[in-house]
CSV table of C-alpha atoms (C1' of nucleotides) in Angstrom, one decimal:
chain,number,residue,atom,x,y,z
Z,1,MET,CA,25.6,-39.0,-7.9
Z,2,ALA,CA,29.3,-39.4,-7.6
Z,3,LEU,CA,29.0,-43.0,-6.6
Z,4,ASP,CA,28.7,-43.8,-10.3
Z,5,HIS,CA,31.9,-42.0,-10.9
Z,6,ALA,CA,33.8,-43.5,-8.0
Z,7,ILE,CA,32.9,-46.9,-9.4
Z,8,LEU,CA,34.0,-46.0,-12.9
Z,9,VAL,CA,37.3,-44.8,-11.6
Z,10,SER,CA,37.8,-47.9,-9.6
Z,11,LEU,CA,36.9,-50.1,-12.6
Z,12,LEU,CA,39.4,-48.1,-14.7
Z,13,GLU,CA,42.1,-48.7,-12.2
Z,14,LYS,CA,41.2,-52.4,-12.4
Z,15,PRO,CA,38.1,-54.3,-13.7
Z,16,GLY,CA,36.3,-56.4,-11.1
Z,17,SER,CA,33.0,-57.7,-9.8
Z,18,GLY,CA,30.5,-56.1,-7.6
Z,19,TYR,CA,31.8,-58.0,-4.7
Z,20,GLU,CA,35.4,-57.0,-5.3
Z,21,LEU,CA,34.3,-53.4,-5.6
Z,22,ALA,CA,32.6,-53.7,-2.3
Z,23,ARG,CA,35.9,-54.9,-0.9
Z,24,ARG,CA,37.7,-51.9,-2.4
Z,25,PHE,CA,35.2,-49.6,-0.9
Z,26,GLU,CA,36.2,-51.0,2.5
Z,27,ARG,CA,39.8,-50.2,1.7
Z,28,SER,CA,41.5,-47.8,-0.6
Z,29,ILE,CA,38.4,-46.2,-2.2
Z,30,GLY,CA,36.7,-46.3,1.1
Z,31,TYR,CA,39.2,-43.8,2.5
Z,32,PHE,CA,37.2,-41.1,0.8
Z,33,TRP,CA,34.0,-42.7,-0.3
Z,34,THR,CA,31.8,-45.3,1.3
Z,35,ALA,CA,29.3,-47.6,-0.3
Z,36,THR,CA,27.5,-50.9,0.6
Z,37,HIS,CA,27.4,-53.8,-1.7
Z,38,GLN,CA,23.7,-53.1,-2.2
Z,39,GLN,CA,24.4,-49.6,-3.7
Z,40,ILE,CA,27.2,-51.0,-5.8
Z,41,TYR,CA,25.1,-53.8,-7.3
Z,42,ARG,CA,22.3,-51.4,-8.0
Z,43,VAL,CA,24.5,-48.9,-9.7
Z,44,LEU,CA,26.3,-51.6,-11.7
Z,45,LYS,CA,23.0,-52.9,-13.0
Z,46,ARG,CA,21.9,-49.4,-14.0
Z,47,MET,CA,25.2,-48.6,-15.7
Z,48,GLU,CA,25.1,-51.9,-17.5
Z,49,SER,CA,21.7,-51.2,-18.9
Z,50,ASP,CA,22.9,-47.8,-19.9
Z,51,GLY,CA,25.9,-49.2,-21.7
Z,52,TRP,CA,28.4,-47.6,-19.4
Z,53,VAL,CA,30.1,-50.9,-18.5
Z,54,ASP,CA,30.6,-54.2,-20.1
Z,55,VAL,CA,30.1,-57.5,-18.2
Z,56,ARG,CA,31.9,-60.8,-18.6
Z,57,ASP,CA,31.0,-64.0,-16.8
Z,58,VAL,CA,34.1,-65.4,-15.1
Z,59,PRO,CA,33.9,-69.0,-13.9
Z,60,GLN,CA,36.0,-69.5,-10.9
Z,61,GLN,CA,37.3,-72.6,-9.1
Z,62,GLY,CA,36.7,-73.2,-5.5
Z,63,ARG,CA,34.2,-70.3,-5.3
Z,64,PRO,CA,31.1,-69.1,-7.0
Z,65,ASP,CA,31.3,-67.5,-10.5
Z,66,LYS,CA,31.5,-63.8,-10.7
Z,67,LYS,CA,30.5,-61.1,-13.2
Z,68,GLU,CA,33.5,-58.9,-14.1
Z,69,TYR,CA,32.7,-55.4,-15.0
Z,70,SER,CA,34.9,-53.1,-17.1
Z,71,VAL,CA,34.3,-49.5,-18.3
Z,72,ALA,CA,32.8,-49.1,-21.8
Z,73,GLY,CA,33.1,-46.1,-24.1
Z,74,PRO,CA,29.9,-44.3,-23.0
Z,75,GLY,CA,31.0,-44.8,-19.3
Z,76,ARG,CA,34.4,-43.3,-20.1
Z,77,ASP,CA,32.7,-40.3,-21.8
Z,78,ALA,CA,30.3,-39.8,-18.8
Z,79,LEU,CA,33.3,-39.9,-16.4
Z,80,SER,CA,35.2,-37.4,-18.6
Z,81,ALA,CA,32.3,-35.1,-18.7
Z,82,TRP,CA,32.0,-35.2,-14.9
Z,83,LEU,CA,35.7,-34.7,-14.5
Z,84,HIS,CA,35.6,-31.5,-16.6
Z,85,ALA,CA,32.5,-30.1,-14.9
Z,86,PRO,CA,33.1,-28.0,-11.7
Z,87,ILE,CA,31.8,-29.5,-8.4
Z,88,GLU,CA,31.0,-27.7,-5.2
Z,89,PRO,CA,33.2,-28.2,-2.2
Z,90,GLU,CA,31.6,-31.0,-0.3
Z,91,SER,CA,29.3,-30.4,2.6
Z,92,VAL,CA,30.6,-31.7,5.9
Z,93,ARG,CA,28.6,-33.7,8.4
Z,94,HIS,CA,30.2,-34.4,11.8
Z,95,ASP,CA,28.0,-36.2,14.2
Z,96,LEU,CA,30.7,-35.8,16.8
Z,97,ALA,CA,30.6,-32.0,16.5
Z,98,VAL,CA,26.9,-32.0,17.1
Z,99,LYS,CA,27.5,-34.1,20.2
Z,100,ILE,CA,30.2,-31.8,21.5
Z,101,ARG,CA,28.0,-28.8,21.2
Z,102,GLY,CA,25.1,-30.7,22.7
Z,103,ALA,CA,27.1,-31.9,25.6
Z,104,ALA,CA,27.0,-28.4,27.1
Z,105,PHE,CA,23.3,-29.0,27.8
Z,106,ASP,CA,23.8,-32.4,29.3
Z,107,ASP,CA,26.9,-33.9,30.8
Z,108,PRO,CA,30.3,-32.7,29.3
Z,109,ALA,CA,32.2,-35.3,31.4
Z,110,ALA,CA,30.2,-38.1,29.7
Z,111,LEU,CA,31.7,-37.0,26.5
Z,112,ILE,CA,35.3,-37.9,27.4
Z,113,GLY,CA,35.0,-41.6,26.8
Z,114,GLU,CA,33.3,-41.1,23.4
Z,115,VAL,CA,36.0,-38.6,22.3
Z,116,ARG,CA,38.7,-41.1,23.3
Z,117,ARG,CA,37.0,-43.8,21.3
Z,118,HIS,CA,37.0,-41.6,18.2
Z,119,ARG,CA,40.6,-40.6,18.8
Z,120,GLN,CA,41.5,-44.3,18.9
Z,121,ALA,CA,39.6,-45.0,15.7
Z,122,HIS,CA,41.4,-42.2,13.9
Z,123,THR,CA,44.8,-43.4,15.3
Z,124,ASP,CA,44.0,-46.9,13.9
Z,125,ARG,CA,43.1,-45.5,10.6
Z,126,LEU,CA,46.2,-43.3,10.5
Z,127,GLU,CA,48.4,-46.4,11.2
Z,128,HIS,CA,46.5,-48.3,8.5
Z,129,TYR,CA,47.1,-45.6,6.0
Z,130,ARG,CA,50.7,-45.3,6.8
Z,131,ALA,CA,51.2,-49.0,6.5
Z,132,GLY,CA,49.6,-48.8,3.1
Z,133,GLU,CA,51.8,-45.9,2.1
Z,134,ALA,CA,54.9,-47.8,3.2
Z,135,ARG,CA,53.8,-50.8,1.2
Z,136,ASP,CA,52.5,-49.2,-2.0
Z,137,PHE,CA,54.6,-46.1,-2.2
Z,138,PRO,CA,58.0,-47.0,-0.8
Z,139,SER,CA,60.1,-44.8,-3.1
Z,140,SER,CA,59.7,-41.1,-2.4
Z,141,GLY,CA,62.4,-39.8,-4.6
Z,142,ALA,CA,62.6,-39.6,-8.4
Z,143,ASP,CA,62.9,-43.0,-10.0
Z,144,GLY,CA,61.9,-43.1,-13.6
Z,145,PRO,CA,59.1,-41.3,-15.4
Z,146,PRO,CA,56.3,-40.0,-13.3
Z,147,ASP,CA,53.3,-42.3,-13.3
Z,148,ALA,CA,50.1,-40.2,-13.1
Z,149,GLU,CA,47.9,-42.9,-11.7
Z,150,ARG,CA,50.3,-43.8,-9.0
Z,151,GLU,CA,51.3,-40.3,-8.1
Z,152,LEU,CA,47.6,-39.2,-7.8
Z,153,GLN,CA,46.7,-42.2,-5.8
Z,154,HIS,CA,49.5,-41.3,-3.5
Z,155,ALA,CA,48.4,-37.7,-3.3
Z,156,VAL,CA,44.9,-38.8,-2.2
Z,157,LEU,CA,46.4,-41.1,0.4
Z,158,ARG,CA,48.5,-38.3,1.7
Z,159,GLY,CA,45.2,-36.4,2.1
Z,160,GLY,CA,43.8,-39.2,4.1
Z,161,ILE,CA,46.8,-39.2,6.3
Z,162,ALA,CA,46.6,-35.4,6.8
Z,163,TYR,CA,43.0,-35.7,7.7
Z,164,GLU,CA,43.6,-38.3,10.3
Z,165,ARG,CA,46.4,-36.3,11.9
Z,166,MET,CA,44.3,-33.2,12.0
Z,167,MET,CA,41.5,-35.1,13.6
Z,168,ILE,CA,43.7,-36.6,16.3
Z,169,ALA,CA,45.2,-33.2,17.1
Z,170,TRP,CA,41.7,-31.7,17.3
Z,171,LEU,CA,40.3,-34.4,19.5
Z,172,ASP,CA,43.2,-33.8,21.8
Z,173,ASP,CA,42.2,-30.2,21.9
Z,174,VAL,CA,38.7,-31.2,22.7
Z,175,LEU,CA,39.9,-33.5,25.5
Z,176,ALA,CA,42.0,-30.7,26.9
Z,177,THR,CA,39.0,-28.4,26.9
Z,178,LEU,CA,36.9,-31.0,28.7
Z,179,ALA,CA,39.7,-31.6,31.2
Z,180,ARG,CA,39.6,-27.9,32.0
Z,181,PHE,CA,36.0,-28.2,33.1
Z,182,GLU,CA,36.8,-31.1,35.4
Z,183,ALA,CA,39.7,-29.1,36.9
Z,184,GLY,CA,37.4,-26.1,37.3
Z,185,ARG,CA,34.9,-27.9,39.5
V,1,MET,CA,19.2,-39.4,12.0
V,2,ALA,CA,21.4,-36.8,13.6
V,3,LEU,CA,19.6,-34.0,11.9
V,4,ASP,CA,17.0,-34.3,14.6
V,5,HIS,CA,19.7,-33.9,17.2
V,6,ALA,CA,21.5,-31.1,15.4
V,7,ILE,CA,18.1,-29.2,15.4
V,8,LEU,CA,17.5,-29.9,19.1
V,9,VAL,CA,21.0,-28.7,20.0
V,10,SER,CA,20.5,-25.5,18.0
V,11,LEU,CA,17.1,-24.9,19.6
V,12,LEU,CA,18.6,-25.4,23.1
V,13,GLU,CA,21.2,-22.8,22.2
V,14,LYS,CA,18.4,-20.5,21.2
V,15,PRO,CA,14.8,-21.2,20.3
V,16,GLY,CA,13.7,-20.1,16.8
V,17,SER,CA,11.6,-20.7,13.7
V,18,GLY,CA,12.3,-23.1,10.9
V,19,TYR,CA,13.4,-20.2,8.8
V,20,GLU,CA,15.9,-19.0,11.5
V,21,LEU,CA,17.2,-22.6,11.8
V,22,ALA,CA,17.8,-22.7,8.1
V,23,ARG,CA,19.8,-19.5,8.4
V,24,ARG,CA,21.9,-21.0,11.2
V,25,PHE,CA,22.5,-24.1,9.1
V,26,GLU,CA,24.1,-21.8,6.5
V,27,ARG,CA,26.3,-20.4,9.3
V,28,SER,CA,27.6,-21.8,12.6
V,29,ILE,CA,25.8,-25.1,12.6
V,30,GLY,CA,26.4,-25.4,8.9
V,31,TYR,CA,30.1,-25.7,9.6
V,32,PHE,CA,29.6,-29.3,10.5
V,33,TRP,CA,26.1,-30.1,9.4
V,34,THR,CA,24.1,-29.0,6.4
V,35,ALA,CA,20.3,-29.0,5.9
V,36,THR,CA,17.9,-27.3,3.6
V,37,HIS,CA,14.8,-25.6,4.8
V,38,GLN,CA,12.7,-28.5,3.5
V,39,GLN,CA,14.4,-31.0,5.7
V,40,ILE,CA,14.2,-28.7,8.7
V,41,TYR,CA,10.4,-28.0,8.3
V,42,ARG,CA,9.7,-31.7,7.9
V,43,VAL,CA,11.7,-32.7,10.9
V,44,LEU,CA,10.2,-29.8,13.0
V,45,LYS,CA,6.7,-31.0,12.1
V,46,ARG,CA,7.5,-34.6,13.1
V,47,MET,CA,9.2,-33.5,16.3
V,48,GLU,CA,6.2,-31.4,17.1
V,49,SER,CA,3.8,-34.2,16.6
V,50,ASP,CA,6.0,-36.4,18.8
V,51,GLY,CA,6.0,-33.8,21.5
V,52,TRP,CA,9.8,-33.2,21.3
V,53,VAL,CA,9.3,-29.5,20.8
V,54,ASP,CA,6.9,-26.8,21.7
V,55,VAL,CA,5.6,-24.2,19.2
V,56,ARG,CA,4.6,-20.7,19.8
V,57,ASP,CA,3.1,-18.3,17.2
V,58,VAL,CA,5.0,-15.1,17.2
V,59,PRO,CA,3.4,-12.1,15.4
V,60,GLN,CA,5.9,-9.9,13.9
V,61,GLN,CA,5.8,-6.4,12.5
V,62,GLY,CA,7.0,-5.6,9.0
V,63,ARG,CA,7.3,-9.3,8.2
V,64,PRO,CA,5.2,-12.4,8.2
V,65,ASP,CA,4.5,-14.1,11.5
V,66,LYS,CA,6.6,-17.0,12.5
V,67,LYS,CA,6.4,-20.2,14.6
V,68,GLU,CA,9.0,-20.3,17.3
V,69,TYR,CA,10.1,-23.7,18.4
V,70,SER,CA,11.7,-24.7,21.7
V,71,VAL,CA,12.8,-28.0,23.1
V,72,ALA,CA,10.3,-29.8,25.3
V,73,GLY,CA,11.0,-32.5,27.9
V,74,PRO,CA,10.8,-35.5,25.7
V,75,GLY,CA,13.0,-33.9,23.1
V,76,ARG,CA,15.6,-33.2,25.8
V,77,ASP,CA,15.4,-36.8,26.9
V,78,ALA,CA,15.8,-38.0,23.3
V,79,LEU,CA,18.8,-35.8,22.9
V,80,SER,CA,20.3,-37.0,26.2
V,81,ALA,CA,19.9,-40.6,25.2
V,82,TRP,CA,21.6,-40.0,21.9
V,83,LEU,CA,24.4,-38.1,23.6
V,84,HIS,CA,25.1,-41.0,25.9
V,85,ALA,CA,25.0,-43.6,23.1
V,86,PRO,CA,28.2,-44.3,21.2
V,87,ILE,CA,28.3,-43.3,17.5
V,88,GLU,CA,30.6,-44.6,14.8
V,89,PRO,CA,33.3,-42.3,13.3
V,90,GLU,CA,31.6,-40.7,10.4
V,91,SER,CA,32.2,-42.0,6.9
V,92,VAL,CA,33.9,-39.5,4.6
V,93,ARG,CA,32.9,-38.6,1.1
V,94,HIS,CA,35.2,-36.5,-1.0
V,95,ASP,CA,34.1,-35.9,-4.5
V,96,LEU,CA,37.3,-34.1,-5.2
V,97,ALA,CA,39.4,-37.2,-4.2
V,98,VAL,CA,37.4,-39.2,-6.7
V,99,LYS,CA,38.2,-36.6,-9.4
V,100,ILE,CA,41.9,-36.6,-8.5
V,101,ARG,CA,42.2,-40.3,-8.9
V,102,GLY,CA,40.0,-40.2,-12.0
V,103,ALA,CA,42.1,-37.5,-13.6
V,104,ALA,CA,44.9,-40.1,-14.2
V,105,PHE,CA,42.7,-41.6,-16.9
V,106,ASP,CA,41.7,-38.3,-18.5
V,107,ASP,CA,43.5,-35.1,-18.4
V,108,PRO,CA,45.5,-34.3,-15.1
V,109,ALA,CA,46.2,-30.8,-16.3
V,110,ALA,CA,42.5,-30.0,-16.5
V,111,LEU,CA,42.3,-30.6,-12.8
V,112,ILE,CA,44.5,-27.7,-11.9
V,113,GLY,CA,41.7,-25.1,-12.3
V,114,GLU,CA,39.3,-27.1,-10.3
V,115,VAL,CA,41.7,-27.7,-7.4
V,116,ARG,CA,42.5,-24.0,-7.4
V,117,ARG,CA,38.8,-23.2,-7.1
V,118,HIS,CA,38.4,-25.5,-4.2
V,119,ARG,CA,41.5,-24.1,-2.5
V,120,GLN,CA,40.0,-20.7,-2.8
V,121,ALA,CA,36.7,-21.9,-1.4
V,122,HIS,CA,38.6,-23.3,1.6
V,123,THR,CA,40.6,-20.1,2.0
V,124,ASP,CA,37.4,-18.1,2.1
V,125,ARG,CA,35.8,-20.5,4.7
V,126,LEU,CA,38.9,-20.3,6.8
V,127,GLU,CA,38.8,-16.5,6.8
V,128,HIS,CA,35.1,-16.6,7.6
V,129,TYR,CA,35.8,-18.9,10.6
V,130,ARG,CA,38.7,-16.8,11.8
V,131,ALA,CA,36.5,-13.7,11.6
V,132,GLY,CA,33.8,-15.4,13.6
V,133,GLU,CA,36.4,-16.6,16.1
V,134,ALA,CA,37.8,-13.1,16.6
V,135,ARG,CA,34.2,-11.7,16.9
V,136,ASP,CA,32.7,-14.4,19.2
V,137,PHE,CA,35.7,-15.6,21.2
V,138,PRO,CA,38.0,-12.6,21.7
V,139,SER,CA,39.4,-13.6,25.0
V,140,SER,CA,41.6,-16.6,24.9
V,141,GLY,CA,42.8,-16.4,28.5
V,142,ALA,CA,41.1,-17.2,31.8
V,143,ASP,CA,38.4,-14.6,32.6
V,144,GLY,CA,35.9,-15.9,35.1
V,145,PRO,CA,34.3,-19.3,35.4
V,146,PRO,CA,34.4,-21.6,32.4
V,147,ASP,CA,31.2,-21.5,30.4
V,148,ALA,CA,30.7,-25.0,28.9
V,149,GLU,CA,28.4,-23.9,26.1
V,150,ARG,CA,30.8,-21.2,25.0
V,151,GLU,CA,34.0,-23.3,25.4
V,152,LEU,CA,32.6,-26.2,23.5
V,153,GLN,CA,31.3,-24.0,20.7
V,154,HIS,CA,34.8,-22.6,20.4
V,155,ALA,CA,36.3,-26.1,20.4
V,156,VAL,CA,34.1,-27.0,17.5
V,157,LEU,CA,35.0,-23.9,15.6
V,158,ARG,CA,38.7,-24.6,16.2
V,159,GLY,CA,38.0,-28.0,14.6
V,160,GLY,CA,36.6,-26.2,11.5
V,161,ILE,CA,39.6,-24.0,11.3
V,162,ALA,CA,42.0,-27.0,11.6
V,163,TYR,CA,40.0,-28.7,8.9
V,164,GLU,CA,40.3,-25.8,6.5
V,165,ARG,CA,44.0,-25.3,7.1
V,166,MET,CA,44.6,-29.0,6.5
V,167,MET,CA,42.6,-28.9,3.3
V,168,ILE,CA,44.5,-25.9,2.0
V,169,ALA,CA,47.8,-27.5,2.7
V,170,TRP,CA,46.7,-30.8,1.1
V,171,LEU,CA,45.4,-29.0,-2.0
V,172,ASP,CA,48.8,-27.2,-2.3
V,173,ASP,CA,50.3,-30.7,-2.2
V,174,VAL,CA,48.0,-31.9,-5.0
V,175,LEU,CA,48.9,-28.8,-7.0
V,176,ALA,CA,52.6,-29.4,-6.6
V,177,THR,CA,52.1,-33.0,-7.7
V,178,LEU,CA,50.2,-31.9,-10.8
V,179,ALA,CA,52.9,-29.3,-11.5
V,180,ARG,CA,55.5,-32.1,-11.5
V,181,PHE,CA,53.6,-33.8,-14.4
V,182,GLU,CA,53.7,-30.5,-16.3
V,183,ALA,CA,57.4,-30.1,-15.7
V,184,GLY,CA,58.0,-33.8,-16.6
V,185,ARG,CA,56.5,-33.5,-20.1
K,1,DT,C1',26.7,-84.9,8.4
K,2,DC,C1',26.3,-80.5,10.1
K,3,DT,C1',27.8,-76.1,11.1
K,4,DT,C1',30.6,-72.2,10.2
K,5,DG,C1',32.5,-69.0,7.2
K,6,DC,C1',33.8,-66.7,3.1
K,7,DT,C1',32.6,-65.6,-1.8
K,8,DA,C1',29.0,-63.8,-4.7
K,9,DT,C1',24.5,-61.7,-6.1
K,10,DG,C1',20.2,-59.8,-5.3
K,11,DC,C1',15.1,-58.1,-3.7
K,12,DA,C1',12.1,-55.2,-0.9
K,13,DA,C1',11.1,-51.7,2.2
K,14,DC,C1',12.2,-47.8,4.4
K,15,DG,C1',14.4,-43.5,5.6
K,16,DA,C1',17.2,-39.5,4.4
K,17,DG,C1',18.2,-35.9,1.3
K,18,DT,C1',17.4,-33.0,-3.0
K,19,DT,C1',14.9,-30.3,-6.3
K,20,DG,C1',11.2,-27.9,-8.2
K,21,DC,C1',7.4,-25.5,-7.3
K,22,DA,C1',3.8,-22.8,-4.8
K,23,DT,C1',1.9,-19.5,-1.5
K,24,DA,C1',1.8,-15.4,1.2
K,25,DG,C1',3.1,-11.0,3.9
K,26,DC,C1',5.4,-6.9,3.6
K,27,DA,C1',8.9,-3.2,2.2
K,28,DA,C1',11.2,-0.4,-1.1
K,29,DG,C1',11.9,1.6,-5.5
K,30,DC,C1',10.7,2.6,-10.3
D,1,DG,C1',0.6,0.0,-10.1
D,2,DC,C1',4.4,-3.2,-10.9
D,3,DT,C1',8.5,-5.5,-10.0
D,4,DT,C1',12.0,-7.0,-7.0
D,5,DG,C1',13.5,-9.0,-2.9
D,6,DC,C1',13.5,-10.7,1.7
D,7,DT,C1',10.9,-13.3,5.3
D,8,DA,C1',8.3,-17.4,6.2
D,9,DT,C1',6.1,-22.0,5.4
D,10,DG,C1',5.0,-25.9,2.9
D,11,DC,C1',3.7,-29.9,-0.9
D,12,DA,C1',5.1,-33.4,-4.2
D,13,DA,C1',8.2,-36.1,-6.6
D,14,DC,C1',12.3,-38.0,-7.0
D,15,DT,C1',16.9,-39.9,-6.0
D,16,DC,C1',20.2,-41.7,-2.8
D,17,DG,C1',21.5,-44.5,1.0
D,18,DT,C1',20.5,-48.0,4.7
D,19,DT,C1',18.8,-52.3,6.7
D,20,DG,C1',17.0,-56.7,6.8
D,21,DC,C1',16.5,-60.6,4.5
D,22,DA,C1',17.3,-64.4,0.9
D,23,DT,C1',19.8,-67.4,-2.1
D,24,DA,C1',23.6,-70.2,-3.6
D,25,DG,C1',28.5,-72.3,-4.3
D,26,DC,C1',32.1,-74.2,-2.1
D,27,DA,C1',35.8,-75.3,1.7
D,28,DA,C1',37.2,-76.7,6.2
D,29,DG,C1',36.6,-78.7,10.4
D,30,DA,C1',34.0,-80.8,14.3
DNA sequence: TCTTGCTATGCAACGAGTTGCATAGCAAGC
DNA sequence: GCTTGCTATGCAACTCGTTGCATAGCAAGA
């Protein structure tokens, strides 16, 4: 049930509407957590009725009004409790790995295109992350007091970058393995 | 709905009962896909009624009888169709990343223990993978004709190893970032 | 005016995944 | 005889996540 907590963190970083949260989940938060607008609206409604968040109607010009959510006391407490409780290392689910093992019983060569597509997607994401890093974290050295929020956001982004690099290298490894079959025939 | 396909792949590698599949999902398959015995039994029942798998009652000595499942023609066709269809790069969900960003609004220092725990879990997994690699893939050089099933299993395992190594390095990075806050106070 | 497109919120239905519980065979040890 | 523990299968209830659809405000351009 960490979607609740992901939303609370995002609202602490900056209050916003369900729609805006959905945008963020396509961008920065989405690097490590995905959610559709449906999920977000549902959770926001539940958290509102539980008193975890406050709502404020915000009239806008040139576009429909929105409801801006911000974290209330009980929501902060709930988040704090979760932050202090241990969680289990996440379970991984890689469709592509299933495909790779399955390809042995079908047509390994047919996998090459698919792996290349995934490699491209990860390359794109890596570039996207690196552009974001250059934009949002330009100074790598010591300049002023350490800002926890900023430093930790950067650390998470570095994790995303490391993940994409690892994936690209691994997919190259897979492609090399597949090429060996081609050569061996 | 890739659990279906993960089960089909596992049954192609070796027929077995729901219980045995659940064991495998705690081991090799579980490196990249998790499932409880409940899910597995439910899916097996559905696939049986759809004619994707065949069942065989196997009496055993010293333990309860089991139902051994193996892949039937339609199941193989369904798997093949899935293997040839493109899939989207998987969406990631990292609870720990949510915690790290959330810690900025709570107590960053309280995160250290949790990050260390996760680091340990990944170290353990890495060792487990490497032991499995040494056991199941002892020969790295060319010895005989390339065996697709074996080579692709090895490639997936190398992916798991690369993932754990990346995670350990990243968690060290996070710990170093947290240590800077401590030093900065 | 009409369509397209983005912002903004939401319902309903379904499918996937989790948790708690229940049953049963058999072995081993107290 | 009783408990503990592993093998083996399964139901029921619930929560989480996905998909399709619906509504509505407003801007811009054909």
